[in-house]
PDB file of C-alpha atoms in Angstrom:
ATOM      1  CA  MET A  32      22.520 161.880   1.489  1.00  0.00           C
ATOM      2  CA  GLY A  33      22.310 162.649  -2.226  1.00  0.00           C
ATOM      3  CA  GLN A  34      21.129 165.886  -3.751  1.00  0.00           C
ATOM      4  CA  LEU A  35      17.346 166.094  -3.983  1.00  0.00           C
ATOM      5  CA  TYR A  36      15.645 166.884  -7.262  1.00  0.00           C
ATOM      6  CA  LYS A  37      14.163 170.370  -7.569  1.00  0.00           C
ATOM      7  CA  ASP A  38      11.270 170.677  -9.986  1.00  0.00           C
ATOM      8  CA  TYR A  39      10.653 173.713 -12.136  1.00  0.00           C
ATOM      9  CA  LYS A  40       8.120 175.117  -9.626  1.00  0.00           C
ATOM     10  CA  VAL A  41      10.763 175.950  -7.026  1.00  0.00           C
ATOM     11  CA  TYR A  42      12.908 177.441  -9.782  1.00  0.00           C
ATOM     12  CA  ALA A  43       9.904 179.492 -10.913  1.00  0.00           C
ATOM     13  CA  CYS A  44       9.581 180.764  -7.336  1.00  0.00           C
ATOM     14  CA  PHE A  45      13.229 181.885  -7.365  1.00  0.00           C
ATOM     15  CA  ALA A  46      12.817 183.516 -10.785  1.00  0.00           C
ATOM     16  CA  LEU A  47       9.634 185.371  -9.792  1.00  0.00           C
ATOM     17  CA  ASN A  48      11.232 186.650  -6.604  1.00  0.00           C
ATOM     18  CA  ARG A  49      14.182 187.883  -8.688  1.00  0.00           C
ATOM     19  CA  LEU A  50      11.878 189.645 -11.139  1.00  0.00           C
ATOM     20  CA  ALA A  51       9.876 191.189  -8.302  1.00  0.00           C
ATOM     21  CA  ALA A  52      13.077 192.418  -6.652  1.00  0.00           C
ATOM     22  CA  GLU A  53      13.689 194.558  -9.758  1.00  0.00           C
ATOM     23  CA  LEU A  54      10.643 196.643  -8.759  1.00  0.00           C
ATOM     24  CA  ASN A  55      12.443 197.653  -5.555  1.00  0.00           C
ATOM     25  CA  ILE A  56       9.261 197.514  -3.459  1.00  0.00           C
ATOM     26  CA  ASP A  57       7.904 195.470  -0.565  1.00  0.00           C
ATOM     27  CA  ILE A  58       5.414 193.143  -2.218  1.00  0.00           C
ATOM     28  CA  TYR A  59       3.561 192.805   1.108  1.00  0.00           C
ATOM     29  CA  GLN A  60       3.044 196.523   1.646  1.00  0.00           C
ATOM     30  CA  PRO A  61      -0.490 197.555   2.589  1.00  0.00           C
ATOM     31  CA  ASP A  62      -2.807 198.469  -0.300  1.00  0.00           C
ATOM     32  CA  LEU A  63      -0.394 197.219  -2.951  1.00  0.00           C
ATOM     33  CA  GLU A  64      -3.269 196.358  -5.277  1.00  0.00           C
ATOM     34  CA  ALA A  65      -4.362 200.019  -5.324  1.00  0.00           C
ATOM     35  CA  LYS A  66      -0.833 201.067  -6.343  1.00  0.00           C
ATOM     36  CA  LEU A  67      -0.351 198.580  -9.180  1.00  0.00           C
ATOM     37  CA  ASP A  68      -1.768 200.772 -11.945  1.00  0.00           C
ATOM     38  CA  VAL A  69       0.730 203.507 -11.132  1.00  0.00           C
ATOM     39  CA  LEU A  70       3.584 201.056 -10.604  1.00  0.00           C
ATOM     40  CA  PHE A  71       3.021 199.304 -13.931  1.00  0.00           C
ATOM     41  CA  SER A  72       2.247 202.499 -15.878  1.00  0.00           C
ATOM     42  CA  ARG A  73       5.959 203.288 -15.995  1.00  0.00           C
ATOM     43  CA  PRO A  74       8.587 201.025 -17.541  1.00  0.00           C
ATOM     44  CA  VAL A  75       9.070 197.886 -15.489  1.00  0.00           C
ATOM     45  CA  PRO A  76      12.708 196.813 -15.129  1.00  0.00           C
ATOM     46  CA  GLY A  77      13.554 193.413 -16.523  1.00  0.00           C
ATOM     47  CA  VAL A  78      16.394 190.955 -16.462  1.00  0.00           C
ATOM     48  CA  SER A  79      18.081 188.798 -19.068  1.00  0.00           C
ATOM     49  CA  LYS A  80      17.685 185.041 -19.451  1.00  0.00           C
ATOM     50  CA  GLU A  81      21.267 184.794 -18.239  1.00  0.00           C
ATOM     51  CA  ALA A  82      20.283 186.589 -15.017  1.00  0.00           C
ATOM     52  CA  ILE A  83      17.423 184.112 -14.547  1.00  0.00           C
ATOM     53  CA  LYS A  84      19.833 181.238 -15.205  1.00  0.00           C
ATOM     54  CA  HIS A  85      22.225 182.671 -12.625  1.00  0.00           C
ATOM     55  CA  GLU A  86      19.413 183.199 -10.110  1.00  0.00           C
ATOM     56  CA  ILE A  87      18.053 179.681 -10.356  1.00  0.00           C
ATOM     57  CA  ARG A  88      21.568 178.209 -10.494  1.00  0.00           C
ATOM     58  CA  SER A  89      20.658 175.718 -13.151  1.00  0.00           C
ATOM     59  CA  ASN A  90      21.342 174.830 -16.742  1.00  0.00           C
ATOM     60  CA  HIS A  91      20.044 176.261 -20.014  1.00  0.00           C
ATOM     61  CA  TYR A  92      17.337 173.592 -20.327  1.00  0.00           C
ATOM     62  CA  MET A  93      15.797 174.358 -16.908  1.00  0.00           C
ATOM     63  CA  THR A  94      16.088 178.094 -17.527  1.00  0.00           C
ATOM     64  CA  GLU A  95      14.142 177.741 -20.776  1.00  0.00           C
ATOM     65  CA  LYS A  96      11.541 175.566 -19.050  1.00  0.00           C
ATOM     66  CA  VAL A  97      11.081 178.052 -16.208  1.00  0.00           C
ATOM     67  CA  VAL A  98      10.868 181.067 -18.525  1.00  0.00           C
ATOM     68  CA  ALA A  99       8.388 179.254 -20.793  1.00  0.00           C
ATOM     69  CA  HIS A 100       6.254 178.396 -17.758  1.00  0.00           C
ATOM     70  CA  LEU A 101       6.263 181.983 -16.469  1.00  0.00           C
ATOM     71  CA  LEU A 102       5.347 183.311 -19.914  1.00  0.00           C
ATOM     72  CA  SER A 103       2.613 180.751 -20.587  1.00  0.00           C
ATOM     73  CA  GLU A 104       0.974 181.447 -17.222  1.00  0.00           C
ATOM     74  CA  GLY A 105       1.148 185.225 -17.757  1.00  0.00           C
ATOM     75  CA  LEU A 106       3.366 185.669 -14.699  1.00  0.00           C
ATOM     76  CA  ALA A 107       6.084 187.334 -16.757  1.00  0.00           C
ATOM     77  CA  GLN A 108       6.515 188.873 -20.169  1.00  0.00           C
ATOM     78  CA  MET A 109       9.488 188.946 -22.449  1.00  0.00           C
ATOM     79  CA  GLU A 110      10.489 191.578 -24.940  1.00  0.00           C
ATOM     80  CA  ARG A 111      13.423 191.930 -27.236  1.00  0.00           C
ATOM     81  CA  VAL A 112      15.672 194.867 -26.374  1.00  0.00           C
ATOM     82  CA  GLU A 113      18.306 195.342 -29.061  1.00  0.00           C
ATOM     83  CA  ASN A 114      20.007 191.945 -29.322  1.00  0.00           C
ATOM     84  CA  ARG A 115      18.822 190.386 -26.051  1.00  0.00           C
ATOM     85  CA  TYR A 116      15.615 189.498 -24.242  1.00  0.00           C
ATOM     86  CA  SER A 117      14.299 191.290 -21.196  1.00  0.00           C
ATOM     87  CA  ILE A 118      12.031 189.321 -18.876  1.00  0.00           C
ATOM     88  CA  LYS A 119       9.716 191.322 -16.628  1.00  0.00           C
ATOM     89  CA  ILE A 120       7.200 190.438 -13.966  1.00  0.00           C
ATOM     90  CA  THR A 121       3.551 191.169 -14.744  1.00  0.00           C
ATOM     91  CA  VAL A 122       0.797 192.331 -12.402  1.00  0.00           C
ATOM     92  CA  LYS A 123      -0.482 188.754 -12.408  1.00  0.00           C
ATOM     93  CA  GLY A 124       3.004 187.487 -11.522  1.00  0.00           C
ATOM     94  CA  LEU A 125       3.393 189.943  -8.665  1.00  0.00           C
ATOM     95  CA  LEU A 126       0.002 189.061  -7.214  1.00  0.00           C
ATOM     96  CA  HIS A 127       0.745 185.350  -7.663  1.00  0.00           C
ATOM     97  CA  LEU A 128       4.020 185.721  -5.803  1.00  0.00           C
ATOM     98  CA  ARG A 129       2.396 187.712  -3.039  1.00  0.00           C
ATOM     99  CA  LYS A 130      -0.278 185.053  -2.628  1.00  0.00           C
ATOM    100  CA  PHE A 131       1.817 181.899  -2.985  1.00  0.00           C
ATOM    101  CA  ASN A 132       5.255 182.724  -1.505  1.00  0.00           C
ATOM    102  CA  GLU A 133       4.131 181.340   1.854  1.00  0.00           C
ATOM    103  CA  LEU A 134       3.000 178.118   0.185  1.00  0.00           C
ATOM    104  CA  TYR A 135       6.312 177.847  -1.680  1.00  0.00           C
ATOM    105  CA  ILE A 136       8.170 178.320   1.599  1.00  0.00           C
ATOM    106  CA  GLU A 137       6.118 175.537   3.184  1.00  0.00           C
ATOM    107  CA  MET A 138       6.622 173.159   0.248  1.00  0.00           C
ATOM    108  CA  TYR A 139      10.255 173.946  -0.555  1.00  0.00           C
ATOM    109  CA  ASP A 140      11.581 175.217   2.776  1.00  0.00           C
ATOM    110  CA  GLU A 141      14.918 173.371   2.607  1.00  0.00           C
ATOM    111  CA  PHE A 142      15.583 174.390  -1.007  1.00  0.00           C
ATOM    112  CA  ILE A 143      14.633 178.024  -0.423  1.00  0.00           C
ATOM    113  CA  ARG A 144      16.732 178.368   2.720  1.00  0.00           C
ATOM    114  CA  ASP A 145      19.689 176.764   0.942  1.00  0.00           C
ATOM    115  CA  HIS A 146      19.225 178.938  -2.145  1.00  0.00           C
ATOM    116  CA  TYR A 147      19.305 182.210  -0.202  1.00  0.00           C
ATOM    117  CA  ARG A 148      21.851 181.090   2.415  1.00  0.00           C
ATOM    118  CA  PHE A 149      24.718 183.212   1.044  1.00  0.00           C
ATOM    119  CA  SER A 150      23.067 185.713  -1.268  1.00  0.00           C
ATOM    120  CA  GLY A 151      20.279 186.726   1.094  1.00  0.00           C
ATOM    121  CA  ALA A 152      16.583 186.576   0.338  1.00  0.00           C
ATOM    122  CA  PRO A 153      14.603 189.591  -0.870  1.00  0.00           C
ATOM    123  CA  LEU A 154      13.584 191.716   2.114  1.00  0.00           C
ATOM    124  CA  TRP A 155       9.929 190.713   1.870  1.00  0.00           C
ATOM    125  CA  LEU A 156      10.617 186.951   1.803  1.00  0.00           C
ATOM    126  CA  ARG A 157      10.152 185.989   5.407  1.00  0.00           C
ATOM    127  CA  ILE A 158      12.062 182.705   5.603  1.00  0.00           C
ATOM    128  CA  ASP A 159      14.025 183.623   8.739  1.00  0.00           C
ATOM    129  CA  ARG A 160      11.015 184.127  10.981  1.00  0.00           C
ATOM    130  CA  ARG A 161      10.396 180.374  11.114  1.00  0.00           C
ATOM    131  CA  GLY A 162      12.485 177.934  13.127  1.00  0.00           C
TER     132      GLY A 162
END
């Protein structure tokens, strides 16, 4: 069987989960919405484009496409820090991830399981509870 094509949406799911992991919180914790103002009032950690490229395990073209999608949808923001870019999740991105991770798991189950097989999924990503 040949390798199946992954569209940018599954890569965006991986990238958002990586950005959310930088917050070091459980995105499914109770009353998260009430805590967002405090959480996002302090500097939000970001990652480089190279870290996104590494996370999605793809080429420069797909990395640019994924980052552009996240930025255009308001799910992430990018700022220049010295001579590199820092990509950070936004409140909208965190809430999107919280709402749609289950859908992504349903749609891309095989890809997601394969992606996190060796590196391990973020603690809140509940892919192991299903058969």
